[in-house]
Structure formats: C-alpha cells, structure tokens
Coordinates of C-alpha atoms in Angstrom, one line a residue:
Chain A
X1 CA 221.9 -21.2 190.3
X2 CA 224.1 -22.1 187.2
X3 CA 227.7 -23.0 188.4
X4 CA 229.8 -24.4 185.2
X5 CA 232.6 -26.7 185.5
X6 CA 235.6 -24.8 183.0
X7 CA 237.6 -27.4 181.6
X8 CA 240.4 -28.1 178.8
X9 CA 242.6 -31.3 177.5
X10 CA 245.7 -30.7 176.0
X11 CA 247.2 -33.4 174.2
X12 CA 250.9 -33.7 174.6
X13 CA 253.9 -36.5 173.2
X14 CA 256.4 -36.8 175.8
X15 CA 260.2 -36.0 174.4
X16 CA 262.6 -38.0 174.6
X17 CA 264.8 -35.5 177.1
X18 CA 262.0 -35.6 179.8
X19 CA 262.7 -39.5 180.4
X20 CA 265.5 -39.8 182.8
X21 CA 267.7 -42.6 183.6
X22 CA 265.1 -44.6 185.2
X23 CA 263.6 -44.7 182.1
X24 CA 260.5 -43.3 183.2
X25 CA 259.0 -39.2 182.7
X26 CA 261.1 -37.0 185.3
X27 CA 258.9 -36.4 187.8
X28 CA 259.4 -32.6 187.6
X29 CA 258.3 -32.7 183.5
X30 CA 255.0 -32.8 184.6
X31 CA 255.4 -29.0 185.6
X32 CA 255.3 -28.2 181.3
X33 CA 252.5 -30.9 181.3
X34 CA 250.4 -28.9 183.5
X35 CA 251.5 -25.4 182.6
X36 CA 250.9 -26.2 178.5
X37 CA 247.3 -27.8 180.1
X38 CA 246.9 -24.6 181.6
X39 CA 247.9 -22.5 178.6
X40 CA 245.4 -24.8 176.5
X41 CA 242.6 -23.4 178.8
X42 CA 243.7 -20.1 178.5
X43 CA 243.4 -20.8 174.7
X44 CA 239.8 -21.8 175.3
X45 CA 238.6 -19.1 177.8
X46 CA 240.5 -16.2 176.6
X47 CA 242.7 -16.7 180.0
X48 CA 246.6 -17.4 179.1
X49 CA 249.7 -16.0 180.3
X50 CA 249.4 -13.3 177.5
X51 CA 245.7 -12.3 178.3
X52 CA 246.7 -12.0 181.8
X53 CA 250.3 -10.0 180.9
X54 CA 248.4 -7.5 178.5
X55 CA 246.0 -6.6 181.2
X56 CA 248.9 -5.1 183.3
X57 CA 249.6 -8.7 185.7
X58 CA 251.7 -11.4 186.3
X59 CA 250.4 -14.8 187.4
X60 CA 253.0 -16.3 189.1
X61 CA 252.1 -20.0 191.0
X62 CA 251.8 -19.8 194.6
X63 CA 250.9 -23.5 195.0
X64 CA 251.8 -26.8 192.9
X65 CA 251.2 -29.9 193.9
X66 CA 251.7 -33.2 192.0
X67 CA 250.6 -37.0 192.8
X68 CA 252.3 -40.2 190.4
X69 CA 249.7 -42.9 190.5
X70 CA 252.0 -44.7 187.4
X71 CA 254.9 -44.0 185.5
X72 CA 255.3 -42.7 181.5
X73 CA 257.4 -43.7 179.5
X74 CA 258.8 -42.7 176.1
X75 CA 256.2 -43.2 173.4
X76 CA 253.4 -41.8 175.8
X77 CA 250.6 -40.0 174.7
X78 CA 249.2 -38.0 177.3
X79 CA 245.9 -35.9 177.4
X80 CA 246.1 -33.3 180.4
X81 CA 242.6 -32.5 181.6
X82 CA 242.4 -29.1 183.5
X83 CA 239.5 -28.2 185.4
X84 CA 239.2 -25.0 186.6
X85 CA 238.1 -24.5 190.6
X86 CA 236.1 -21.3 191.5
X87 CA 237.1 -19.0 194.3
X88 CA 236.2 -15.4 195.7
X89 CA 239.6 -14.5 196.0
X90 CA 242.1 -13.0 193.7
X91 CA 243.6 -16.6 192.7
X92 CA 243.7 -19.2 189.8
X93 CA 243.4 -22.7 190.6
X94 CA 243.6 -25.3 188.7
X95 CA 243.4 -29.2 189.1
X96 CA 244.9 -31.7 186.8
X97 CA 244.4 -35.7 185.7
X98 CA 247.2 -37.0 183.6
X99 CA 245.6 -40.2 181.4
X100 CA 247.9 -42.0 178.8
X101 CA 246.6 -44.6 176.5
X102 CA 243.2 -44.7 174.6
X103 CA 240.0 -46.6 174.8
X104 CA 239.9 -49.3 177.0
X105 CA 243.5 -48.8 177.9
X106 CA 243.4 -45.4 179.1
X107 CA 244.4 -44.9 182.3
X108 CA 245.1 -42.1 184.9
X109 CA 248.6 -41.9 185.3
X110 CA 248.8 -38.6 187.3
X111 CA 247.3 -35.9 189.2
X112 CA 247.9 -32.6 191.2
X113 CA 246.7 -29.1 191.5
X114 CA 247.8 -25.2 191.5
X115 CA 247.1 -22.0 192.4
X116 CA 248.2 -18.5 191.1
X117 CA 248.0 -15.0 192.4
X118 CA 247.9 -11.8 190.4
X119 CA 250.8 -9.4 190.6
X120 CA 251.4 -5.6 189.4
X121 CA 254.0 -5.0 186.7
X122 CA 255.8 -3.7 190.0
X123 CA 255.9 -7.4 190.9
X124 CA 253.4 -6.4 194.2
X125 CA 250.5 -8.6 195.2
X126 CA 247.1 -8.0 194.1
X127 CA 244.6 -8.1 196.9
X128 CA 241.4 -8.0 195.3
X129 CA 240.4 -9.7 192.3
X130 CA 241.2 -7.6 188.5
X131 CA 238.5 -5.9 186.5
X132 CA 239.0 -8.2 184.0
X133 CA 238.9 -11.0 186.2
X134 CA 236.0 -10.3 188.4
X135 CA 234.4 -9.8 184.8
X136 CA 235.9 -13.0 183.4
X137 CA 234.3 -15.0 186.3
X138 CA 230.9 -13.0 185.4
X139 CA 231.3 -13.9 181.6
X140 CA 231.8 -17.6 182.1
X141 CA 229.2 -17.8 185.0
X142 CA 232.0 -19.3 187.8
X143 CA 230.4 -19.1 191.2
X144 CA 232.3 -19.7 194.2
X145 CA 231.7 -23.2 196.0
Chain B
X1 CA 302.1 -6.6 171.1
X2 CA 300.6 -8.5 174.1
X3 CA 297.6 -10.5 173.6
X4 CA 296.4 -11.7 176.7
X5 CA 294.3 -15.5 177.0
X6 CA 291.1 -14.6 178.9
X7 CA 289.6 -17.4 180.5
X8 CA 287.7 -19.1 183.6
X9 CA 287.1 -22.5 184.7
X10 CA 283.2 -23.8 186.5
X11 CA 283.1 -26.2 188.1
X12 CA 279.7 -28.3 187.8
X13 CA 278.0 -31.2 189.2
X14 CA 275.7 -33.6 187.1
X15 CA 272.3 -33.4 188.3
X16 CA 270.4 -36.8 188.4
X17 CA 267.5 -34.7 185.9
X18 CA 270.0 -34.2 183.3
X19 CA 270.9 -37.7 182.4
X20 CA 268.7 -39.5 179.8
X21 CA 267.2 -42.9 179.5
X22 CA 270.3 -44.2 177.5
X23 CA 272.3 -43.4 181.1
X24 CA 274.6 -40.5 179.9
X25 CA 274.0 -36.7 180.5
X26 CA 271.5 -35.1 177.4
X27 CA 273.2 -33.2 175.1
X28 CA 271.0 -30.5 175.5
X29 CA 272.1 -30.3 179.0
X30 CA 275.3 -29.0 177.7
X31 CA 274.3 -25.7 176.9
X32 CA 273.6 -25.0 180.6
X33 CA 277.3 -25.7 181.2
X34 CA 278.5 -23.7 178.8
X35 CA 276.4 -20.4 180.1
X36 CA 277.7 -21.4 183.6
X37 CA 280.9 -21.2 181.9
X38 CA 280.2 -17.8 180.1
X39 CA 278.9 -16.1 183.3
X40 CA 281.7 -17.4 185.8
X41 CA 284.0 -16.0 182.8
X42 CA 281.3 -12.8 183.0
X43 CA 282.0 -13.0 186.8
X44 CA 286.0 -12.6 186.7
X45 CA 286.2 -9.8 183.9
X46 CA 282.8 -8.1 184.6
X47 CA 281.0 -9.3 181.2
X48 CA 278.4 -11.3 182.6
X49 CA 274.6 -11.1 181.7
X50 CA 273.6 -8.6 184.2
X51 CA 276.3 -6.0 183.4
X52 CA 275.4 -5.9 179.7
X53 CA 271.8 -5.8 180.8
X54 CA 273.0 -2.9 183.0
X55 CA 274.2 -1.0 180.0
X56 CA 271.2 -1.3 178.0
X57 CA 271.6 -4.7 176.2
X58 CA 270.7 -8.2 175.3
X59 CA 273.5 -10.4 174.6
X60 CA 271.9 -13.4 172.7
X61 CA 273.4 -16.1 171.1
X62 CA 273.7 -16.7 167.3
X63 CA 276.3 -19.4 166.9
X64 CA 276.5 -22.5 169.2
X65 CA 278.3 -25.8 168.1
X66 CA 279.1 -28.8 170.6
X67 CA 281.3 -31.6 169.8
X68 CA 280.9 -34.5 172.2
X69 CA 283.5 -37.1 172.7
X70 CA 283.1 -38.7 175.8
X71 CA 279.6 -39.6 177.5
X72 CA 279.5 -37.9 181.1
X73 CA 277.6 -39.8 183.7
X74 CA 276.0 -39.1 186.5
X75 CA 278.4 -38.7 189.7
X76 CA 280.8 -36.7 187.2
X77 CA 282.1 -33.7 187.9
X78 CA 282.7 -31.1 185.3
X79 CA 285.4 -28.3 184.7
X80 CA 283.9 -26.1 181.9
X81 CA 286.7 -24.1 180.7
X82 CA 285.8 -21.3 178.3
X83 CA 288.2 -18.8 177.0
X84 CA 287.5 -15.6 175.1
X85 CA 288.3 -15.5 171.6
X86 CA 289.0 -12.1 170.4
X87 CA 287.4 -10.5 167.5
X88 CA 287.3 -6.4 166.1
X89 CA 283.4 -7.3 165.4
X90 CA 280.5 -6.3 167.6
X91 CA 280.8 -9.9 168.9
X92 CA 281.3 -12.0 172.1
X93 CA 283.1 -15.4 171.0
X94 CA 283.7 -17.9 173.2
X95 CA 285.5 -21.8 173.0
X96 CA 284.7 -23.8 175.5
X97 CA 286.5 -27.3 177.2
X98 CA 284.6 -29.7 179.2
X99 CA 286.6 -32.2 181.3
X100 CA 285.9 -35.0 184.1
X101 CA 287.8 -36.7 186.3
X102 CA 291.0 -35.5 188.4
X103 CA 294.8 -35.6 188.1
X104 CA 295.7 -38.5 186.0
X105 CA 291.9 -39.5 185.3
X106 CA 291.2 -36.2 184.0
X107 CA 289.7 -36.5 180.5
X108 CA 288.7 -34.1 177.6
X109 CA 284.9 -35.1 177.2
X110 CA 283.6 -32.6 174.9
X111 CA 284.6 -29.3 173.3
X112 CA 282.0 -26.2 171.8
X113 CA 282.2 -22.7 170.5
X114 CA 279.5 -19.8 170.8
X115 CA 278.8 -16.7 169.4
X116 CA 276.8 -13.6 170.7
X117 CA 276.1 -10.3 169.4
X118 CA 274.6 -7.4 171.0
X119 CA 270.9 -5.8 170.6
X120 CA 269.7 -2.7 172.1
X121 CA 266.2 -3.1 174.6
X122 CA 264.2 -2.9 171.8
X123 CA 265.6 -6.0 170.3
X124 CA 267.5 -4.1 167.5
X125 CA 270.8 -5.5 166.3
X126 CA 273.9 -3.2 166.8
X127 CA 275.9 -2.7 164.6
X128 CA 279.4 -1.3 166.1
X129 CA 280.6 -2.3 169.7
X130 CA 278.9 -0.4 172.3
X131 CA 281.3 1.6 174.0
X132 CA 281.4 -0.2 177.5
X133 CA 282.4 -3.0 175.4
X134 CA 285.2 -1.1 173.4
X135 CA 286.7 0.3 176.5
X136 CA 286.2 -3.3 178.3
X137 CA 288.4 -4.8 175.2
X138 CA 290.8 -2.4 175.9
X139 CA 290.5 -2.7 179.9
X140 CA 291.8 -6.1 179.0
X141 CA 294.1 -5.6 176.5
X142 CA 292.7 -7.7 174.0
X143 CA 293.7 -7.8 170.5
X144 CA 292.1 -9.1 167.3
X145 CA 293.8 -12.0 165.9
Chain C
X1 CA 263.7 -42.3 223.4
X2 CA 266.0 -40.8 220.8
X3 CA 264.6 -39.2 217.7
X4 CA 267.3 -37.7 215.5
X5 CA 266.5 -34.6 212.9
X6 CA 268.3 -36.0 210.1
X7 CA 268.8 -32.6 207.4
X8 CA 271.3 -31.7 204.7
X9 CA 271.8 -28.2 203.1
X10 CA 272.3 -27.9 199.7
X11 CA 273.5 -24.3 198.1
X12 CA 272.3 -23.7 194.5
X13 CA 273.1 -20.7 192.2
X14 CA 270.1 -19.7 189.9
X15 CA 271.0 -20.6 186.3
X16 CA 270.1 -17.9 183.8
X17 CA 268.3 -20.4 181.5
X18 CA 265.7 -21.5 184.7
X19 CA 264.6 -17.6 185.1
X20 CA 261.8 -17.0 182.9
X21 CA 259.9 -14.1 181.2
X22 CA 258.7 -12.7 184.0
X23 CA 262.0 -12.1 185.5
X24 CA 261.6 -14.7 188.3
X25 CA 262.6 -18.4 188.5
X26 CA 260.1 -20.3 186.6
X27 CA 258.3 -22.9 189.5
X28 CA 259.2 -25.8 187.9
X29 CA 263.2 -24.6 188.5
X30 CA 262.7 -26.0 192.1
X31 CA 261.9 -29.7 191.2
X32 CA 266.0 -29.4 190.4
X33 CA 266.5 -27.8 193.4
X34 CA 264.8 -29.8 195.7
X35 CA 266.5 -33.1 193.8
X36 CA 269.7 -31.5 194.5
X37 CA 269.1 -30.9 198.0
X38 CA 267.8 -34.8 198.1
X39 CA 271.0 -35.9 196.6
X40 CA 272.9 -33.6 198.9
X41 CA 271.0 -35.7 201.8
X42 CA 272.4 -38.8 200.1
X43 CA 275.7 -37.9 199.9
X44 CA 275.8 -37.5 203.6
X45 CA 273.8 -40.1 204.9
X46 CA 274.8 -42.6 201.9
X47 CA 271.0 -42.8 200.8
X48 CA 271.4 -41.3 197.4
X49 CA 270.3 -42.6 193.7
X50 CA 273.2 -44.9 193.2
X51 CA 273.0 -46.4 196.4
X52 CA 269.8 -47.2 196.5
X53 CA 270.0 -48.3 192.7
X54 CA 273.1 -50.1 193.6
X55 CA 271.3 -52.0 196.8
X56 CA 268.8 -53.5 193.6
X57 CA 265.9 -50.5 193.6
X58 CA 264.5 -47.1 192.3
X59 CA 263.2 -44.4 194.0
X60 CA 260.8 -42.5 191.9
X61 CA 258.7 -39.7 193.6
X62 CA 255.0 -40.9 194.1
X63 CA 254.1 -36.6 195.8
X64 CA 255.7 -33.6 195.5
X65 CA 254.6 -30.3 196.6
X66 CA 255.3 -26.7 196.1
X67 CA 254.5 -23.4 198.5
X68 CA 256.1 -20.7 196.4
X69 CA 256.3 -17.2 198.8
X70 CA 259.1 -14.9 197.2
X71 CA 260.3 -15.0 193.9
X72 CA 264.1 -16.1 193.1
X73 CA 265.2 -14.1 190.9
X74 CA 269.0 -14.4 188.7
X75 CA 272.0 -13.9 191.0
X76 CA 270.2 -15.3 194.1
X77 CA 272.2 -17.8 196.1
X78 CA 270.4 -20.4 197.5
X79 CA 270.2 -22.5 200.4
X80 CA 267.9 -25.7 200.3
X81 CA 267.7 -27.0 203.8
X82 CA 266.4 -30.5 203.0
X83 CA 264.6 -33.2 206.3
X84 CA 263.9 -36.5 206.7
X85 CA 260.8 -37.5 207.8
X86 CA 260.2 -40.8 209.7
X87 CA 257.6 -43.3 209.0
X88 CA 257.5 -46.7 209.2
X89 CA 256.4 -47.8 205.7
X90 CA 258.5 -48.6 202.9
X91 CA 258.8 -44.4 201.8
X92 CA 261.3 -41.9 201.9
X93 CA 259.9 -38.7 203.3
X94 CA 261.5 -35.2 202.6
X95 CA 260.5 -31.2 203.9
X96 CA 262.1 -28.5 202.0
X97 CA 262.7 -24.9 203.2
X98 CA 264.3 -22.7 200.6
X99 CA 266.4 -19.6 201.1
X100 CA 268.4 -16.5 199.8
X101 CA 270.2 -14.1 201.2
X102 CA 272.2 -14.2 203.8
X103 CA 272.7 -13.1 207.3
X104 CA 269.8 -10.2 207.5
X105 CA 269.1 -10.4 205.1
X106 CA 268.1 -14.5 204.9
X107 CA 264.6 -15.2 203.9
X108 CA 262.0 -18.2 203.2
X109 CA 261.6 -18.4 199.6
X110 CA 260.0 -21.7 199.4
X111 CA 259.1 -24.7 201.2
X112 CA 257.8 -27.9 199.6
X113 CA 257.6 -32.0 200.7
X114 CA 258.2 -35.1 198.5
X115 CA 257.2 -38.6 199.0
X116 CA 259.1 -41.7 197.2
X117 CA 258.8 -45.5 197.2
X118 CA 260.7 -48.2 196.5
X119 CA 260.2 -50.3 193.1
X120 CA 262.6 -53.0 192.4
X121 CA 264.5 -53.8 189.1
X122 CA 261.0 -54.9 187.4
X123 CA 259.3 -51.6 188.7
X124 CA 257.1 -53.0 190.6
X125 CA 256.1 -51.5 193.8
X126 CA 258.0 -52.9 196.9
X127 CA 255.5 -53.0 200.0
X128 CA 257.9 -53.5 202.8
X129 CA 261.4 -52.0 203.7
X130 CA 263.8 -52.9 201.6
X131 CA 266.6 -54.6 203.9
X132 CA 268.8 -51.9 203.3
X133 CA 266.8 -49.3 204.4
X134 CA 265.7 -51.0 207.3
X135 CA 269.5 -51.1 208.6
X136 CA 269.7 -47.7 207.6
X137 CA 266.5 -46.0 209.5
X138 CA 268.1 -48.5 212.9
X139 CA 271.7 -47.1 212.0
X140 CA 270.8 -43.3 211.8
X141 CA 268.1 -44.0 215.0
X142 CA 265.2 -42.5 212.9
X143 CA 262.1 -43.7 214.9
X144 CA 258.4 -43.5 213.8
X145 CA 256.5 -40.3 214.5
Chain D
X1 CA 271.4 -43.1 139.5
X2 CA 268.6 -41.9 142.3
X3 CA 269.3 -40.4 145.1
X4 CA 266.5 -39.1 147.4
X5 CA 266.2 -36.1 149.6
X6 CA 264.6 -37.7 152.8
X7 CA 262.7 -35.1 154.8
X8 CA 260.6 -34.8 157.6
X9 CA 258.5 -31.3 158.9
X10 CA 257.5 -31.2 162.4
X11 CA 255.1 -28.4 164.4
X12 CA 255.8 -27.5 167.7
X13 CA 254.5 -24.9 170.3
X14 CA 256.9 -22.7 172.1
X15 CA 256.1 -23.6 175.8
X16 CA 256.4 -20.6 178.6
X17 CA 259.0 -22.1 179.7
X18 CA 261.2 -22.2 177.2
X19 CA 261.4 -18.1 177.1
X20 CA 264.2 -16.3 178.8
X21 CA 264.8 -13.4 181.0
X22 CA 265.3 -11.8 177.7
X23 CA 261.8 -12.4 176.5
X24 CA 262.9 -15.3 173.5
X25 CA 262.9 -18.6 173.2
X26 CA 266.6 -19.9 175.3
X27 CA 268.8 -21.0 172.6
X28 CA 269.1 -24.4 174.7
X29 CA 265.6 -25.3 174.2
X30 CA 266.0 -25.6 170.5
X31 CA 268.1 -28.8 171.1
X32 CA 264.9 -29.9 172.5
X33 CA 262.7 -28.7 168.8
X34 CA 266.1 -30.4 166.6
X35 CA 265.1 -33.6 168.9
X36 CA 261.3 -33.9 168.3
X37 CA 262.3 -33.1 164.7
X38 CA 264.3 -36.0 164.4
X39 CA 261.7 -38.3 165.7
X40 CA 259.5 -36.8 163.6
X41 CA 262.0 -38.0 161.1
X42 CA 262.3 -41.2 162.6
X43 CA 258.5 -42.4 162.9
X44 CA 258.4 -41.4 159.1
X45 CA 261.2 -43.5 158.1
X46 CA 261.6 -45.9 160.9
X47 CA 264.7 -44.5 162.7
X48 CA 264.0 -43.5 165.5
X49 CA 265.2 -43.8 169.5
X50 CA 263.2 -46.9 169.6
X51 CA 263.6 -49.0 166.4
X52 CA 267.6 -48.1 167.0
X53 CA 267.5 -49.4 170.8
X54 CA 265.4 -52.6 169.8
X55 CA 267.7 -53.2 167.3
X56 CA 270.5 -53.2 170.5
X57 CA 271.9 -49.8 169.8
X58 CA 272.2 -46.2 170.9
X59 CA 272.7 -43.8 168.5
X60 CA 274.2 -41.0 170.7
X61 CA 275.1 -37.0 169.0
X62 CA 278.7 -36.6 168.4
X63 CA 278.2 -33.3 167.1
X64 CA 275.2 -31.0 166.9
X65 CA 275.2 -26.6 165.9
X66 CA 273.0 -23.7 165.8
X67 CA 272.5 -21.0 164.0
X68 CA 270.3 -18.5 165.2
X69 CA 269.0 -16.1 163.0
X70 CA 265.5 -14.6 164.3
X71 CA 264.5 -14.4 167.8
X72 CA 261.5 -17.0 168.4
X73 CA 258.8 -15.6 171.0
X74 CA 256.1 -16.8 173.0
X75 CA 253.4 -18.0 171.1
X76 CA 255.1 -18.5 168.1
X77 CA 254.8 -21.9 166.2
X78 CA 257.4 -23.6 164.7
X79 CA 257.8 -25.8 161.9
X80 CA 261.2 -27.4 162.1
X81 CA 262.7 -29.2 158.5
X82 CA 264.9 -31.8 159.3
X83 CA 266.8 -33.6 156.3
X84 CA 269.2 -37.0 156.4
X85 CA 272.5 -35.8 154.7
X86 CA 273.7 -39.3 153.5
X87 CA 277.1 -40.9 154.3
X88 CA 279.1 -43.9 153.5
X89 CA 280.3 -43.7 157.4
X90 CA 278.5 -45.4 160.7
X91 CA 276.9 -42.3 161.4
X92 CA 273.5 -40.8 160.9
X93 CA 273.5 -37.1 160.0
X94 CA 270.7 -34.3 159.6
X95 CA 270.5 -30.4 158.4
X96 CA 267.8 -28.6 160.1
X97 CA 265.6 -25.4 159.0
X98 CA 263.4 -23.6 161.9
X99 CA 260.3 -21.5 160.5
X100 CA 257.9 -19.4 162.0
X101 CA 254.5 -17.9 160.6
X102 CA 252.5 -18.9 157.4
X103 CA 251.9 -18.3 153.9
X104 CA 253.8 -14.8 153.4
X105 CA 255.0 -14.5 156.6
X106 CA 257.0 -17.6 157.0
X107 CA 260.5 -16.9 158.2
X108 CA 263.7 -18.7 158.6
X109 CA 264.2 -18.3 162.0
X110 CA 267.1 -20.7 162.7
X111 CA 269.2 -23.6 161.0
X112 CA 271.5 -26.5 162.3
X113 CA 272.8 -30.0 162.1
X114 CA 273.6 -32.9 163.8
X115 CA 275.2 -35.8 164.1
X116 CA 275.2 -39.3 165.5
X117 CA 277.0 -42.5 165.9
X118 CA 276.4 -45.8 167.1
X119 CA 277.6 -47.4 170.1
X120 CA 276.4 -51.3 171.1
X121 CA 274.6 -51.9 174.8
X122 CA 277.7 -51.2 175.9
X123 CA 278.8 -47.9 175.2
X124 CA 281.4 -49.5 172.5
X125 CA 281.6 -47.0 169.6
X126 CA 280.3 -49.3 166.8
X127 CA 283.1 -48.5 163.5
X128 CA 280.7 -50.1 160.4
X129 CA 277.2 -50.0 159.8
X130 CA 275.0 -52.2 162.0
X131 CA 273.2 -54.6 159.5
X132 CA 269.8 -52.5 159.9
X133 CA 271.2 -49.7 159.2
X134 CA 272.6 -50.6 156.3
X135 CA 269.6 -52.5 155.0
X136 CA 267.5 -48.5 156.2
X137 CA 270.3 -47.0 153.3
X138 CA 269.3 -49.1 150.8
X139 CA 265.5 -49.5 151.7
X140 CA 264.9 -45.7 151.3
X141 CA 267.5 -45.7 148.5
X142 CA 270.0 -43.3 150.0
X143 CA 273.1 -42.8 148.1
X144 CA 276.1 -41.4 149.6
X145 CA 277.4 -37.5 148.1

C-alpha cells in the first residue's frame, strides 16, 4: 500500500523585531515560523487557511509544541520543513525541523509539532472528518499509520 | 461654550518580548500601547472597539505618527495618556502621552497622534458620522475646535 | 519531608491586536502570556529575567508546549496560574493553567509547560546549578520529585 | 551638481497573523513591513542594523508615521518602496510607498516615513555624523535638499 510522506520548506529571514534582548529569536517567533511553514504546504497541497475557511471551517490549533536545540540570531536564514502526519481523525498535524545555514553548515536549530481541529462557522467542533477533507486525504493517497 | 478635555490614562507593563536586541522596547511595540490607550479611553466614555462593532462598524486606522524621545526599558512602567481631539468630520482623533517613572522621576518618553474613520460591515467608507456617534459627541458635549 | 507548591497568578487582558481573523486569540498570543505569568513568578519569588541576568546568566526556553481547549476571545480577562516544577538539574521548570471568567463562570482555557536552562554570558550552556539557584531551590525548600 | 534618489523595493507576504478581528492587516504590523524595507535598503547600500552596530552605533527611530490608505488582506503581497530623504543632520531618514497587486492592478495601499538618529554603545545621542556615515553620504553621492 502506497503511504506518501506530504512535505513543504518555507524559506524565511528572521526580522529584526523577533530578536529580543538576549539577542537571540524570541522563543515564541517560531509560532509565525511554523504557521507560514504551514501556509507554504497549504500552498503546495491546496490546504491553507483560505482553502479550509472557503469550505465553511475554521482550523484553529489544538496542540503546539516547540523544542530549541540552538539559538537564531539576526541575519538567520531559516528553511522550515513541514511534514505532514496522517490520522483517521478529524485533525491536522503537522511536525516541524527548523535548519539555518547552508551546505556543510546547515544545521537543525529547532523542532516541534501541531495539531488542528476543524470547526463550524458557528465556532462548534467537527466530529468527523469534512468532505473535502476525507477527499483531500483520498487525493493525496495519506493513509493512516 | 464648554468644551470639555476627554481623556484616560493605561497603565502598562513592559513585557520582556517587546524589548529588542539593542535593549530598549521596539518601536513597533508602541502601537499596542496606544490601542490599550484608545480602548481604556473606549472603556470610560463607551467608544471602544466592541461598541462601534456593535453598531455596525469598523473603526480602522488611517493616520498614526509616534515621536519617541526617551528609550523605555524593560522593568518600566507606562502611563499612556490619550485624549480625544475633537473634530466635525466622520473621524475619531486621538493624541496620545507616554510617560515612566513616578513623582519626581516621571518622564515624558514619547508622544503620538492617530486617526480613524468609520466603514460600514462591508468595508465601505462612511461618509457622515453615524448617528450613535453624533449623539455620543453630543452625549459628551464635545465641540469642534 | 517538606515539598512546597511554589505558583504565581498572573491576570492578562486580551489585546485587540493578538485576536485574529477568526475572532479568537491567535495561539501564538499565549507565548506572551505564559512569559508574563513567568515574570509574575519572578517578581515574587525574585527569580525573574534581571535577576537571573543580573546573577551573570540567561534563561532562554529550550521546550514549550501548548494544549489549547477554549478559545479566548477580545474582552476576556485572564488568569494564568503559573508552577514550579522541581528537578534537580540545572532547568527551570514551569505548568501553566489558563482561565477566564470568573466565579461560575471560571473555566480552563489552556494549559501548557516550558522548560529553560541556564547559559552564561558567552551562551554557552551551564551543566550544573548556577550558585544562585542552588541557594534559591534550598531557600524556597523545593525538593526533587 | 548630482544628487541621487537612493531606493530600495522589498516583497513581503502578509502572514495570518498579522490580520485583525476586522479581517485586514493590524496597522501595527506595518512597522514590521517599513522595517524589512529598510534592511532591504540597507543590504543594498550597506546601512543596515548590522554594519551600523559593528561600526559601535545604534541607530534607533525618533520618529516614524503611517498613512493608511487601502486595507491590506490576507494573501495579499506587498511591495514596500523605501527611499533615503537626504540631510545635512545626524540622522538617517526614509519615505515609504506600500503596493499591492501587479501590472494594472497595483495599488497604493499605504505611505510613511521614518526617522533615525544615532546614539554610541551607550545610549549617548551622538550630535554629528559618525565618520562612516559621513564617508556612506559621500560614497553614494547624497546631497542634502
């Protein structure tokens, strides 16, 4: 049976305003880092917040999770990778490595994982998993591990 | 002819996230105390975002200005005072005073303006000033200068 | 042998600018919050940023995690009930809990941990208790679990 | 005599985050898109946060406006014009233009400017032009108006 691993990388400078007075990335930046990784998968398999809204849901995060193996600092380019995980139920999850550097020098500086549910325009959880989602999963052969 | 000075005072505490790597507070982060301002000032005369909301529009900004004269640090705390500046227009106008420190320490550290105008839900400009806001300027007996 | 509960509360109102477009504080809002809650701790048990940067040390984050179960939305008041966590190794441990509303009406919004170390001037990683914080786990009796 | 317009163009992404309640882009977060413009600016002319701090300088803003005239949205992308506005004075000073769309649907979406001065290591508000600075005028031929 096929199972494919989904995946994206979004490339991403870090401002100047997410470095904070310890002169490294605030640790809670790396929320935009993930979600704009998220968003660039979303690009790439037709799954973004817009997608999601125009189909009648929210998909707020239910779980976040982050782990800072090394610090950024300002001048950092980072590439978010984003790898989808497969699940029966009606959630999203995501994990994340945060490299910086290139070549020989790259190096993982970050990592951490999520997990969204769907909600109704009435802001009420969604049980079971959305037409367009069950048929997403179909589309992009995602089989449950 | 009485005028009357509308204004309110918030009190704010730096947070440790919105001071940058050269050690003072961002000034970006000065836009957050400035809408504390606005809505404690929204607060005392019933003008705050949700009321407007509640009458069927968006108050969003189209002039904001910040003159900063003084660093803040972390461990300051602020008093943002903001008082309304009257106009005949469809127009909320605000000037707002940052200061730190008490008693004989306190200190003018930066001063601002800010503009707002009013659209209706479906993002539309309007024109002439919605009647709650007519009948709130006169609530408050405030004339144009 | 005595083991202490050492906790802070923190109360937070929701900023306009950290609600996002699905009318519910965006997830990454509650880094802030759980920071302020942490800084809150310090204040009262004099293990805060400037202290510890004062004793010769940072304190950056090396885990933080999110369980997100009701959404805050604008106008909610918050309490961030903030505990220490013992362990012998050179880490500061956190649990946050999260509510709004009061009385009755009182409900879990969030909970969440965060792990930090200790790096000195240099930023590199400190393996054993800084002196200071030795002292401090013996003055506030906080034993291993 | 010459005098040249020295310009830089940089393209950023709205980010989720950076929408409001209201369903636009927060008018703070554009202090964020003036920012990234400027070190746009200063990669291509060699003036930015870090050539000014290795030269032993901050460069802090004194002043810094917005004028918002078309609501930006999610997904939108931005092209932000920023322009040096020469002086004789210690100071470093900038115009900006905010688009959004191509070709014939490019619209001015918002404008500002800011303004910087210089203080030494320590926080002393530097009153003539530091040497490099002076040497930057004349490198790029920049004559004052």
């Amino acid at each position: 049976m096929e199972k494919r691993v989904l995946s994206a990388t979004k490339e991403i400078e870090v401002r100047f305003s997410e470095v904070d007075s310890m002169g490294i990335v605030w640790h809670g930046s790396y929320a935009k880092f993930f979600e704009d990784a998220r968003e660039e998968f979303g690009r790439k398999y037709n799954l973004g917040y817009l997608r999601i809204f125009g189909e009648g849901f929210y998909a707020p995060l239910v779980k976040l999770d982050f782990n800072y193996k090394k610090p950024l600092v300002y001048g950092d380019r980072l590439a978010v990778e984003v790898e989808y995980i497969p699940t029966e139920a009606a959630k999203i999850c995501f994990s994340y490595r945060v490299y910086a550097g290139e070549g020989e020098q790259r190096s993982l500086m970050a990592t951490g994982s999520s997990m969204q549910v769907f909600l109704d325009k009435n802001y009420q959880l969604v049980w079971g998993n959305p037409e367009f989602y069950e048929a997403w999963k179909q589309e992009w052969k995602v089989f449950e591990e």
